[in-house]
PDB file of C-alpha atoms in Angstrom:
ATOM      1  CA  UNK A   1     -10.030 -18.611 -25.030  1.00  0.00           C
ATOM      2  CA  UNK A   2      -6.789 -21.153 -25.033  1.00  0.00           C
ATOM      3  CA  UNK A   3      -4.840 -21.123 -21.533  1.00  0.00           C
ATOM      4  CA  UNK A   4      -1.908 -19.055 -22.703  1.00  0.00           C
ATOM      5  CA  UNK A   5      -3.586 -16.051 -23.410  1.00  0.00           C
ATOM      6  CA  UNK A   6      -5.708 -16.427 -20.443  1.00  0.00           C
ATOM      7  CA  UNK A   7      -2.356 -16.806 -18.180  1.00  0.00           C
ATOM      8  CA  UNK A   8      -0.869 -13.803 -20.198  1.00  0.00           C
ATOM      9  CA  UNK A   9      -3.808 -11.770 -18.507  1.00  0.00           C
ATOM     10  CA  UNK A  10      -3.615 -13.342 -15.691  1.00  0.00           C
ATOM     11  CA  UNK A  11      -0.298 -12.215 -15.020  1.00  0.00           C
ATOM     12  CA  UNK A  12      -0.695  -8.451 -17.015  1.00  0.00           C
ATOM     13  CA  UNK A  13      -3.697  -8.250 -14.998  1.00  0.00           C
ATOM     14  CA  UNK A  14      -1.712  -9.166 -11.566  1.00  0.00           C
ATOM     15  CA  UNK A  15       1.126  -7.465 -12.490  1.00  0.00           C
ATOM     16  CA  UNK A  16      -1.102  -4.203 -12.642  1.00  0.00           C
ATOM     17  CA  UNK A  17      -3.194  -4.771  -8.948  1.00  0.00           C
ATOM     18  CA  UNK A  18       0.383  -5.635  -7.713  1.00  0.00           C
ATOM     19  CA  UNK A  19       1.425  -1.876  -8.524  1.00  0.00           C
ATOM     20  CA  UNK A  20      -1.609   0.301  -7.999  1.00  0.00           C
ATOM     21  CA  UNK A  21      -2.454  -1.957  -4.759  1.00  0.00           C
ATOM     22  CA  UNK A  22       1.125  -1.545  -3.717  1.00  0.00           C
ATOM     23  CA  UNK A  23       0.870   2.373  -4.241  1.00  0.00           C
ATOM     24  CA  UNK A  24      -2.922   2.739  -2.852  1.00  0.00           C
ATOM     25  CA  UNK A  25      -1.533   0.943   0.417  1.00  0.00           C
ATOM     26  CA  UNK A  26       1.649   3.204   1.095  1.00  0.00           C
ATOM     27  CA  UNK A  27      -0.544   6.081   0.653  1.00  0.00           C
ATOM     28  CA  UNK A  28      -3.224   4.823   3.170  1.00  0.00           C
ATOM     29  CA  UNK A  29      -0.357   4.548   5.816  1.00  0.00           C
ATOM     30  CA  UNK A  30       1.309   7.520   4.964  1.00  0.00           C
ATOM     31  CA  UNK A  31      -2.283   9.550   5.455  1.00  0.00           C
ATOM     32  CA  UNK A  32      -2.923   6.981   8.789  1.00  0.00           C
ATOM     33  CA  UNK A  33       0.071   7.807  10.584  1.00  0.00           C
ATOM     34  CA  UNK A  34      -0.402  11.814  10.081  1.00  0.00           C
ATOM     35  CA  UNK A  35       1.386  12.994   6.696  1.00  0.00           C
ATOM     36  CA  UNK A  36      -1.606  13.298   4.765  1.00  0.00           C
ATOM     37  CA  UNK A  37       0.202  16.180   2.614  1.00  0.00           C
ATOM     38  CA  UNK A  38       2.392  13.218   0.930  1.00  0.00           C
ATOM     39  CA  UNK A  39      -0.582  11.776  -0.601  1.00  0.00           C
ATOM     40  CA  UNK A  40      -2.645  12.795  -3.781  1.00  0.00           C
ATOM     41  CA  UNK A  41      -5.414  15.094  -3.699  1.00  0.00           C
ATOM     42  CA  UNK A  42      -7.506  12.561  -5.747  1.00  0.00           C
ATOM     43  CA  UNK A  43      -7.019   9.913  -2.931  1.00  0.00           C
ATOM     44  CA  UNK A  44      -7.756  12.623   0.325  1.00  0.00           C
ATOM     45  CA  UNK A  45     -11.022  13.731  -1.747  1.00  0.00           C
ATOM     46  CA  UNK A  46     -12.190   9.948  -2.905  1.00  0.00           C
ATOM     47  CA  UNK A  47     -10.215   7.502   0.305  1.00  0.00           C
ATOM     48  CA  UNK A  48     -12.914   4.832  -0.309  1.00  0.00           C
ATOM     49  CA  UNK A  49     -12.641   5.268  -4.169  1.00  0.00           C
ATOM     50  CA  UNK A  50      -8.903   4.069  -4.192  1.00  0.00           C
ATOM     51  CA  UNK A  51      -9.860   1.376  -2.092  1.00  0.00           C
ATOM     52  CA  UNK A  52     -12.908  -0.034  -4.175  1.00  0.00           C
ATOM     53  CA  UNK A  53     -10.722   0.433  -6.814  1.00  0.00           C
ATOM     54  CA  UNK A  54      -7.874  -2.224  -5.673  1.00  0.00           C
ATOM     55  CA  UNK A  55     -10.651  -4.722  -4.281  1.00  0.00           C
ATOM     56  CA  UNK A  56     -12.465  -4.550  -7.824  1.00  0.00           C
ATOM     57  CA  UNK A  57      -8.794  -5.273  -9.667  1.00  0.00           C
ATOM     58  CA  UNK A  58      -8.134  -8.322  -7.136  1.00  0.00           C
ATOM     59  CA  UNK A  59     -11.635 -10.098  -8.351  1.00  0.00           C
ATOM     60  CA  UNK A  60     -11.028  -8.655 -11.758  1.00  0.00           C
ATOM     61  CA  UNK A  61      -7.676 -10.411 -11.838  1.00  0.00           C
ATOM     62  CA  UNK A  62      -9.745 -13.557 -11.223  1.00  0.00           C
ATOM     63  CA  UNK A  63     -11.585 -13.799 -14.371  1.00  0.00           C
ATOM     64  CA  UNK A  64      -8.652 -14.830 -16.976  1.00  0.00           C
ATOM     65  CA  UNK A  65      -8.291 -17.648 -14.422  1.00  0.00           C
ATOM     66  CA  UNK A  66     -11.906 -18.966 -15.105  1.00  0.00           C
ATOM     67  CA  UNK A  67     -11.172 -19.978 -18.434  1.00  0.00           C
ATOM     68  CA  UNK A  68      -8.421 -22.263 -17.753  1.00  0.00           C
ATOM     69  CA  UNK A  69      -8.179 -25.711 -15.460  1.00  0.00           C
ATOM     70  CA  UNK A  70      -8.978 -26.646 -12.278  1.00  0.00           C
ATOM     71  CA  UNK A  71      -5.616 -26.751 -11.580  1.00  0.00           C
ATOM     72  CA  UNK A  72      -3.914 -23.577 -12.576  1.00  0.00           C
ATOM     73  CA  UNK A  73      -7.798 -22.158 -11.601  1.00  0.00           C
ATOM     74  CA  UNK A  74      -6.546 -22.768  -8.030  1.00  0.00           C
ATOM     75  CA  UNK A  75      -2.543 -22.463  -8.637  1.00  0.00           C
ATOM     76  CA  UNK A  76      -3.596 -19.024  -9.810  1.00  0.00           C
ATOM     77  CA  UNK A  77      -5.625 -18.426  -6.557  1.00  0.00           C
ATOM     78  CA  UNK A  78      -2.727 -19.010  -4.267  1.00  0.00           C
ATOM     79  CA  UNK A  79      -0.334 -16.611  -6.650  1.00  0.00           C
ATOM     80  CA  UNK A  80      -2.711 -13.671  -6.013  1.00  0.00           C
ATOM     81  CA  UNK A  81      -3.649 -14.394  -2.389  1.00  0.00           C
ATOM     82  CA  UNK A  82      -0.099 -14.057  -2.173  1.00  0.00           C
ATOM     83  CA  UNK A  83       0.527 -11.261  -4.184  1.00  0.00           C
ATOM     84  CA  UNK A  84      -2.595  -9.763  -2.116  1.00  0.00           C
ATOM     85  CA  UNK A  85      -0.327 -10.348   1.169  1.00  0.00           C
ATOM     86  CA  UNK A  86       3.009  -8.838  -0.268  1.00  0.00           C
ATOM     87  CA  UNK A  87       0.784  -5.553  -1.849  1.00  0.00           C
ATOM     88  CA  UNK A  88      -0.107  -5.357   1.923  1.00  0.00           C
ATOM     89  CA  UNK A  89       2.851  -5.863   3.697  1.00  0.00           C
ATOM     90  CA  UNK A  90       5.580  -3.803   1.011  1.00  0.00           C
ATOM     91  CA  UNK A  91       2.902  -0.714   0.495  1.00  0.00           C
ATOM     92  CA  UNK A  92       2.546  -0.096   4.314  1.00  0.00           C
ATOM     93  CA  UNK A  93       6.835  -0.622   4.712  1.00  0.00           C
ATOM     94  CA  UNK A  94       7.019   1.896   1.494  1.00  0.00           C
ATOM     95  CA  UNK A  95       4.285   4.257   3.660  1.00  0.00           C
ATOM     96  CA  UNK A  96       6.639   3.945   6.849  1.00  0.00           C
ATOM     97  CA  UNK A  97       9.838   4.537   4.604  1.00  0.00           C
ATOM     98  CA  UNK A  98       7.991   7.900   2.883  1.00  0.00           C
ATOM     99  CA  UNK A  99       6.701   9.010   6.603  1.00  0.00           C
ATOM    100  CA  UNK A 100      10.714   8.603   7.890  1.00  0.00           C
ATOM    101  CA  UNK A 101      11.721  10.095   5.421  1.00  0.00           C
ATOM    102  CA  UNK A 102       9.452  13.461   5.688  1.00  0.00           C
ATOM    103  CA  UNK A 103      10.276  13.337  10.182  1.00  0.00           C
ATOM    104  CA  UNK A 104      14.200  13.409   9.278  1.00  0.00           C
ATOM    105  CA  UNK A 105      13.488  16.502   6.480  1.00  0.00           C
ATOM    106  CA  UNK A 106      11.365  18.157   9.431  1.00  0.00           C
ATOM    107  CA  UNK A 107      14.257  17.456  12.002  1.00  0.00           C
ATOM    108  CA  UNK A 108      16.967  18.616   9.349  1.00  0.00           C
ATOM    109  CA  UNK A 109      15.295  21.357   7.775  1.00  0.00           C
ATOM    110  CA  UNK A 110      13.215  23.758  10.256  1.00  0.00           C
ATOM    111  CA  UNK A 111      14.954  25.189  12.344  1.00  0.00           C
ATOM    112  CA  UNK A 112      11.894  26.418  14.077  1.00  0.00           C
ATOM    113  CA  UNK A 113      11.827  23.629  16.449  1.00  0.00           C
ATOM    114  CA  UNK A 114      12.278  23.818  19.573  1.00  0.00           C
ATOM    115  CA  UNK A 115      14.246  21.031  22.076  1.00  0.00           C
ATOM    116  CA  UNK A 116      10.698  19.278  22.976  1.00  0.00           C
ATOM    117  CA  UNK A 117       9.433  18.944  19.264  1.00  0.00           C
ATOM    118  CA  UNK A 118      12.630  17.514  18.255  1.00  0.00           C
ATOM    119  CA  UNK A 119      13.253  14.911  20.756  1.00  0.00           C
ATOM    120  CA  UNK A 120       9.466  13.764  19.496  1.00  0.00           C
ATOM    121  CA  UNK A 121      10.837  13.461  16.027  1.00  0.00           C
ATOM    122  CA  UNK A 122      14.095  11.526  17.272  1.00  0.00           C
ATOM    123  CA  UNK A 123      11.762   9.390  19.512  1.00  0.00           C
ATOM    124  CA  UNK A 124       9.553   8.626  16.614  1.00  0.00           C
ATOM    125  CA  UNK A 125      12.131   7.929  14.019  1.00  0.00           C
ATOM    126  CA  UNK A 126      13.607   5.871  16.556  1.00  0.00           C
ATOM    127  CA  UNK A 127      10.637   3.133  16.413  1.00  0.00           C
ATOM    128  CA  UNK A 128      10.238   0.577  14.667  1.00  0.00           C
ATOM    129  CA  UNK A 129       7.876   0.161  11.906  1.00  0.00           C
ATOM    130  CA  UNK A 130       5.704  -2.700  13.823  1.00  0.00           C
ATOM    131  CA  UNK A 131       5.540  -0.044  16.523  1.00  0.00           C
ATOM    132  CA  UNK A 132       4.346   2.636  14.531  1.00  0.00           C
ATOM    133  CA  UNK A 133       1.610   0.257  12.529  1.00  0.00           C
ATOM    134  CA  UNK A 134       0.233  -0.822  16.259  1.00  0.00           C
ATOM    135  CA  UNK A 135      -3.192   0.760  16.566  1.00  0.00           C
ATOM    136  CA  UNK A 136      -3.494   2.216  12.936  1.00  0.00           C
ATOM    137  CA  UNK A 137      -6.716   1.455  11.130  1.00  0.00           C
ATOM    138  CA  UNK A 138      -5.410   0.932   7.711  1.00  0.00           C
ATOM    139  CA  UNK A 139      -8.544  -0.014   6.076  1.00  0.00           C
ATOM    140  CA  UNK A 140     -12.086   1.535   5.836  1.00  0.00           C
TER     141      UNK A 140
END
């Protein structure tokens, strides 16, 4: 296999975990910090399947990478380690985003609420999202 086509995987094949990691990640923080409803019914049925599913495309992503150089063997290591770290970091701001969004369509729409329940919404759309990742188990 020449290096170009193997790079040309490489980067289909990180282009892919980059969306479908991206995606699996928003939903687990969307589900972890209570809104569960926004999430596929495939991914509240099979949590762990999703999951496997994005490790197994990271090492898959790997294997173009083996038939090339040292060099770009271990340039391309560094690219996906860092891909791995903005999948992370831009699913769980997209699940915080989605999860603000549905508190401010609560605090909007019903009109069921009562004083108490919507100063909770106000205080929680009020933090930040650091604050609201503290303490959340976001992987299995």
């Amino acid at each position: 296999m020449n290096i170009t086509l193997s790079l040309t995987i490489f980067i289909f094949l990180a282009l892919s975990y980059f969306f479908i990691g991206r995606k699996i990640s928003a939903w687990t923080t969307i589900s972890r910090l209570g809104f569960s409803s926004e999430t596929p019914e495939a991914f509240l049925k099979h949590p762990r399947t999703y999951h496997f599913i994005s490790i197994a495309l990271f090492f898959v992503v790997i294997i173009p990478l083996l038939f090339t150089n040292i060099i770009i063997l271990i340039f391309g290591f560094i690219v996906l380690l860092s891909v791995s770290f903005i999948v992370a970091v831009s699913g769980r701001k997209e699940g915080v985003k989605t999860y603000k969004k549905v508190l401010r369509e609560m605090l909007d729409n019903d009109k069921n609420l009562d004083d108490k329940q919507k100063e909770e919404i106000t205080q929680r759309l009020t933090k930040t999202d650091t604050q609201l990742l503290n303490g959340l188990r976001l992987f299995y």
